[in-house]
Amino acid sequence: MTSHAKAPAKVNLQLTVGPVREDGYHPLVTVFQALALWEHVVAAPRADGRITLTVDAAPGAPVAIDAVPTDERNLAWRAAALLAEEYGIADGVDLAITKGVPVAGGMAGGSADAAAALVACADAWDLGATRADLARLGARLGADVPFSLHGHTAMGLGRGDELTPVMTRGEFHWVLATQAEGLSTPAVFAEYDRQVAAGDLEPSDMRARDAIMSALLAGDAESLGAALANDLEAPALALAPRLGAVLAAAEEAEALGVMVSGSGPTVAALAHSRRHALAIAAHLDAARVADAVVTASAPASGTVLVG
């Protein structure tokens, strides 16, 4: 049977980076929040064992789909192949992705595709897989995939894939300013290492910040804005100085807090309300500092079946 799933984008409220390990990864402490910007994946089984994939943009979404691969380089394609291998499925599947999350923007659009493909294919193939089973497979595809499955708000440890739910109250309103030209995540981490080694950047305390947790529990957007933190912001700005103008424009619009999201280049600004978010977005558009600006509420659910 054909199955349809959707998965959310994310923003990092905190991203603390530890020293690089022997395996080449940096230990992280991060607090994720899921945004109501969605990736949709429709899975239709086929009998010949092949996997096919098509990609389209959601109506009005600022998504450059020409940059999205439609073969085994795509995380959704790889998710379907991994699921079939794990469960001994001989059937193939036609995957149709409708993207609502900007590409290469540090908002986990590719990871959301993988999460939605796991859920849609598991349902289409009637595997009876649990959410824990899918999260375990998702972690093999990418560190952000388990959170795309989980959604809401969570703290991530390790590579960011060891999740603990975080209690929140109320709704938060975000403005996301995106750039057509992405930033390489490995390059941003390498710049982080260079800045730390040169003494230009102090390593952070690897504990979760009490201020963020308290603000989320209280539903206090103003306190949350003041507590936002990202160790990769300075490295991202060094590699893409144009992002400084985005940060400045959001501050001019009186955002409660503004930061580079994840490894960039997306800049996230927190607003008082939905109306304030629209006003910040209008200011950023007028300042011409971003290639596209979108607004989104949070926290959103994790990956769910549609219909």
Coordinates of C-alpha atoms in Angstrom, one line a residue:
M1 CA 0.0 0.0 0.0
T2 CA 1.1 3.6 -0.5
S3 CA 2.1 5.5 2.6
H4 CA 2.7 9.1 3.4
A5 CA 4.8 10.6 6.2
K6 CA 6.0 14.1 7.2
A7 CA 9.0 15.1 9.3
P8 CA 9.9 18.5 10.8
A9 CA 12.9 20.9 10.4
K10 CA 14.9 21.8 13.5
V11 CA 16.7 24.6 15.2
N12 CA 19.4 24.3 17.7
L13 CA 18.7 26.4 20.8
Q14 CA 22.1 25.4 22.2
L15 CA 25.0 23.8 20.5
T16 CA 28.1 23.2 22.7
V17 CA 31.1 21.5 21.0
G18 CA 33.7 19.5 22.8
P19 CA 37.3 18.6 21.6
V20 CA 37.6 16.3 18.7
R21 CA 37.7 12.6 19.6
E22 CA 40.0 9.9 18.1
D23 CA 37.2 8.8 15.8
G24 CA 37.1 12.3 14.2
Y25 CA 33.8 13.4 15.9
H26 CA 33.2 16.2 18.3
P27 CA 31.1 15.3 21.4
L28 CA 28.1 17.6 21.5
V29 CA 25.6 18.9 24.0
T30 CA 22.7 20.4 22.0
V31 CA 19.1 21.3 22.6
F32 CA 16.9 20.8 19.5
Q33 CA 13.5 22.2 18.8
A34 CA 11.3 20.9 16.0
L35 CA 9.8 23.6 13.6
A36 CA 6.5 23.4 11.8
L37 CA 8.3 23.3 8.4
W38 CA 7.8 19.9 6.8
E39 CA 9.3 17.4 4.5
H40 CA 6.8 15.0 3.0
V41 CA 7.7 11.6 1.7
V42 CA 5.2 9.3 -0.1
A43 CA 6.3 5.6 -0.5
A44 CA 4.7 3.3 -3.0
P45 CA 5.9 -0.3 -3.1
R46 CA 7.0 -1.9 -6.3
A47 CA 7.7 -5.6 -7.1
D48 CA 11.0 -5.3 -8.9
G49 CA 13.2 -4.4 -6.0
R50 CA 14.2 -1.0 -7.4
I51 CA 14.2 2.2 -5.5
T52 CA 13.2 5.4 -7.4
L53 CA 13.1 8.9 -6.1
T54 CA 11.6 12.2 -7.3
V55 CA 11.8 15.6 -5.6
D56 CA 9.5 18.6 -5.7
A57 CA 9.2 21.8 -3.7
A58 CA 6.2 22.6 -1.6
P59 CA 4.1 25.5 -2.9
G60 CA 5.7 28.7 -2.0
A61 CA 8.7 27.1 -0.2
P62 CA 12.1 28.7 -0.8
V63 CA 13.7 25.4 -1.8
A64 CA 16.3 24.9 -4.5
I65 CA 15.5 21.3 -5.5
D66 CA 18.1 21.2 -8.3
A67 CA 20.7 20.7 -5.5
V68 CA 18.9 17.6 -4.2
P69 CA 20.2 14.2 -5.5
T70 CA 17.7 11.6 -6.6
D71 CA 20.0 8.5 -6.3
E72 CA 21.8 6.7 -3.5
R73 CA 23.4 10.0 -2.3
N74 CA 19.9 11.0 -1.0
L75 CA 19.3 10.1 2.6
A76 CA 15.7 9.1 1.9
W77 CA 17.0 6.7 -0.8
R78 CA 19.5 5.3 1.7
A79 CA 16.9 5.0 4.4
A80 CA 14.7 2.8 2.2
A81 CA 17.7 0.7 1.2
L82 CA 18.8 0.2 4.8
L83 CA 15.3 -0.7 5.9
A84 CA 14.9 -3.2 3.1
E85 CA 18.3 -4.8 4.0
E86 CA 17.5 -5.0 7.7
Y87 CA 14.1 -6.6 7.3
G88 CA 14.9 -8.8 4.3
I89 CA 12.5 -7.0 2.0
A90 CA 12.7 -8.0 -1.7
D91 CA 10.2 -5.3 -2.9
G92 CA 11.4 -1.9 -4.1
V93 CA 9.7 1.4 -3.6
D94 CA 8.9 4.6 -5.4
L95 CA 9.7 7.6 -3.1
A96 CA 8.3 11.1 -3.8
I97 CA 9.7 13.9 -1.7
T98 CA 8.0 17.3 -1.3
K99 CA 10.4 19.6 0.4
G100 CA 9.4 22.5 2.6
V101 CA 12.7 22.9 4.4
P102 CA 15.5 25.0 2.8
V103 CA 18.4 22.9 1.3
A104 CA 21.8 23.0 2.9
G105 CA 20.6 25.4 5.6
G106 CA 21.5 23.6 8.8
M107 CA 17.9 22.8 9.5
A108 CA 18.1 19.0 8.9
G109 CA 16.0 18.8 5.8
G110 CA 17.9 15.8 4.5
S111 CA 17.6 14.1 7.9
A112 CA 13.9 14.8 7.9
D113 CA 13.6 13.2 4.5
A114 CA 15.4 10.1 5.9
A115 CA 13.1 10.0 9.0
A116 CA 9.9 10.4 6.8
A117 CA 11.2 7.7 4.4
L118 CA 11.8 5.2 7.3
V119 CA 8.3 5.8 8.7
A120 CA 6.6 5.7 5.3
C121 CA 8.5 2.6 4.0
A122 CA 8.0 0.7 7.3
D123 CA 4.2 1.4 7.0
A124 CA 4.1 0.7 3.2
W125 CA 5.9 -2.6 3.6
D126 CA 3.9 -3.5 6.8
L127 CA 7.1 -4.2 8.8
G128 CA 5.7 -3.7 12.3
A129 CA 8.9 -1.8 13.2
T130 CA 8.8 0.2 16.4
R131 CA 9.8 3.8 16.7
A132 CA 12.9 2.7 18.7
D133 CA 13.8 0.3 15.8
L134 CA 13.6 3.2 13.3
A135 CA 15.6 5.5 15.5
R136 CA 18.4 2.9 15.8
L137 CA 18.5 2.7 12.0
G138 CA 18.2 6.4 11.7
A139 CA 21.3 7.0 13.8
R140 CA 23.3 5.0 11.2
L141 CA 22.2 7.4 8.5
G142 CA 22.9 10.7 10.3
A143 CA 23.1 12.2 13.7
D144 CA 20.1 14.4 13.2
V145 CA 17.8 11.6 12.0
P146 CA 16.7 10.4 15.5
F147 CA 15.6 13.9 16.4
S148 CA 13.6 14.2 13.2
L149 CA 11.8 11.1 14.3
H150 CA 11.4 12.3 17.8
G151 CA 10.4 16.0 17.3
H152 CA 9.2 18.4 20.0
T153 CA 12.2 19.6 22.1
A154 CA 15.0 17.4 23.2
M155 CA 18.6 17.4 24.5
G156 CA 21.1 15.5 22.3
L157 CA 24.4 14.1 23.6
G158 CA 27.2 12.3 21.8
R159 CA 26.9 13.2 18.1
G160 CA 23.5 14.7 19.0
D161 CA 21.7 11.4 18.5
E162 CA 21.4 10.4 22.2
L163 CA 18.1 12.1 23.0
T164 CA 16.4 13.1 26.2
P165 CA 13.0 14.8 26.0
V166 CA 12.9 18.4 27.3
M167 CA 9.7 19.7 28.9
T168 CA 8.3 22.9 27.4
R169 CA 5.3 25.1 27.8
G170 CA 3.6 27.3 25.2
E171 CA 4.5 28.1 21.6
F172 CA 7.6 29.8 20.3
H173 CA 7.8 31.8 17.0
W174 CA 10.9 31.7 14.8
V175 CA 12.1 33.6 11.8
L176 CA 14.6 31.7 9.6
A177 CA 16.8 33.7 7.1
T178 CA 18.4 31.3 4.6
Q179 CA 21.1 31.6 2.0
A180 CA 21.3 30.1 -1.5
E181 CA 24.9 29.1 -0.9
G182 CA 25.4 26.6 1.9
L183 CA 28.2 26.0 4.3
S184 CA 30.1 22.7 4.6
T185 CA 29.6 21.3 8.1
P186 CA 33.0 19.6 8.2
A187 CA 34.6 23.0 7.1
V188 CA 32.8 24.8 10.0
F189 CA 34.0 22.2 12.5
A190 CA 37.5 22.5 11.1
E191 CA 37.4 26.3 11.6
Y192 CA 36.1 25.7 15.1
D193 CA 39.2 23.5 15.8
R194 CA 41.5 26.1 14.2
Q195 CA 40.1 29.0 16.4
V196 CA 40.3 26.9 19.6
A197 CA 43.9 25.9 18.8
A198 CA 44.8 29.5 18.1
G199 CA 43.3 30.7 21.3
D200 CA 40.7 32.8 19.5
L201 CA 37.8 30.8 20.9
E202 CA 37.3 29.5 24.4
P203 CA 35.9 25.9 24.6
S204 CA 32.5 25.9 26.3
D205 CA 31.3 24.2 29.5
M206 CA 29.9 20.8 28.2
R207 CA 26.9 21.0 30.5
A208 CA 23.4 21.8 29.4
R209 CA 22.5 25.4 30.3
D210 CA 20.1 25.8 33.1
A211 CA 18.8 29.1 31.6
I212 CA 17.6 27.4 28.5
M213 CA 15.9 24.6 30.4
S214 CA 14.2 27.1 32.8
A215 CA 13.0 29.3 29.9
L216 CA 11.5 26.3 28.0
L217 CA 9.7 25.0 31.1
A218 CA 8.3 28.4 31.8
G219 CA 7.3 29.1 28.2
D220 CA 9.3 32.3 28.6
A221 CA 10.4 33.4 25.1
E222 CA 12.3 36.5 26.3
S223 CA 14.5 34.4 28.7
L224 CA 15.0 31.8 26.0
G225 CA 16.1 34.4 23.5
A226 CA 18.7 35.7 26.0
A227 CA 20.0 32.2 26.6
L228 CA 20.5 31.0 23.0
A229 CA 24.1 29.8 22.4
N230 CA 26.0 28.2 19.5
D231 CA 29.7 27.4 19.6
L232 CA 29.8 27.1 15.8
E233 CA 28.5 30.7 15.2
A234 CA 32.0 32.3 15.3
P235 CA 33.5 29.7 12.9
A236 CA 30.4 30.1 10.6
L237 CA 30.9 33.9 10.6
A238 CA 34.6 33.5 9.8
L239 CA 33.7 31.4 6.7
A240 CA 30.7 33.4 5.7
P241 CA 31.1 37.0 6.9
R242 CA 27.9 38.0 5.1
L243 CA 25.9 36.4 7.9
G244 CA 26.9 39.2 10.3
A245 CA 24.6 41.5 8.4
V246 CA 21.7 39.1 8.9
L247 CA 22.4 38.9 12.6
A248 CA 22.5 42.7 12.8
A249 CA 19.3 43.2 10.8
A250 CA 17.4 40.8 13.1
E251 CA 18.7 42.6 16.2
E252 CA 17.5 45.9 14.6
A253 CA 14.0 44.3 14.3
E254 CA 14.2 43.7 18.1
A255 CA 14.3 39.9 18.0
L256 CA 14.4 38.4 21.4
G257 CA 17.5 36.4 20.4
V258 CA 19.3 35.7 17.2
M259 CA 22.0 33.2 16.2
V260 CA 23.4 31.1 13.4
S261 CA 21.5 27.9 13.5
G262 CA 23.7 24.8 13.8
S263 CA 26.6 24.9 11.4
G264 CA 24.8 27.6 9.3
P265 CA 24.3 29.4 7.1
T266 CA 20.7 29.8 8.3
V267 CA 20.2 32.5 10.9
A268 CA 17.4 32.0 13.4
A269 CA 15.6 34.8 15.2
L270 CA 13.2 34.4 18.1
A271 CA 10.1 36.6 18.2
H272 CA 7.6 37.7 20.9
S273 CA 4.6 36.4 18.8
R274 CA 3.5 35.4 15.4
R275 CA 2.9 39.0 14.5
H276 CA 6.3 40.0 15.7
A277 CA 7.8 37.2 13.6
L278 CA 6.1 38.5 10.5
A279 CA 7.5 42.0 11.3
I280 CA 11.1 40.6 11.7
A281 CA 10.7 38.7 8.4
A282 CA 9.5 41.9 6.6
H283 CA 12.5 43.8 8.0
L284 CA 15.0 41.1 6.8
D285 CA 13.3 41.0 3.4
A286 CA 13.6 44.8 3.1
A287 CA 17.3 44.7 4.2
R288 CA 18.1 42.2 1.4
V289 CA 20.5 40.3 3.7
A290 CA 19.1 36.8 2.9
D291 CA 18.0 34.9 -0.1
A292 CA 14.8 33.7 1.5
V293 CA 13.0 34.3 4.9
V294 CA 10.4 32.0 6.4
T295 CA 8.6 31.9 9.7
A296 CA 7.7 28.8 11.7
S297 CA 6.1 28.0 15.1
A298 CA 7.6 25.4 17.5
P299 CA 7.7 22.9 19.0
A300 CA 6.3 20.7 16.3
S301 CA 5.7 16.9 16.4
G302 CA 8.1 14.4 15.2
T303 CA 7.7 12.3 12.1
V304 CA 4.1 11.1 11.6
L305 CA 2.0 9.3 9.1
V306 CA -0.4 11.6 7.1
G307 CA -3.9 10.4 6.4

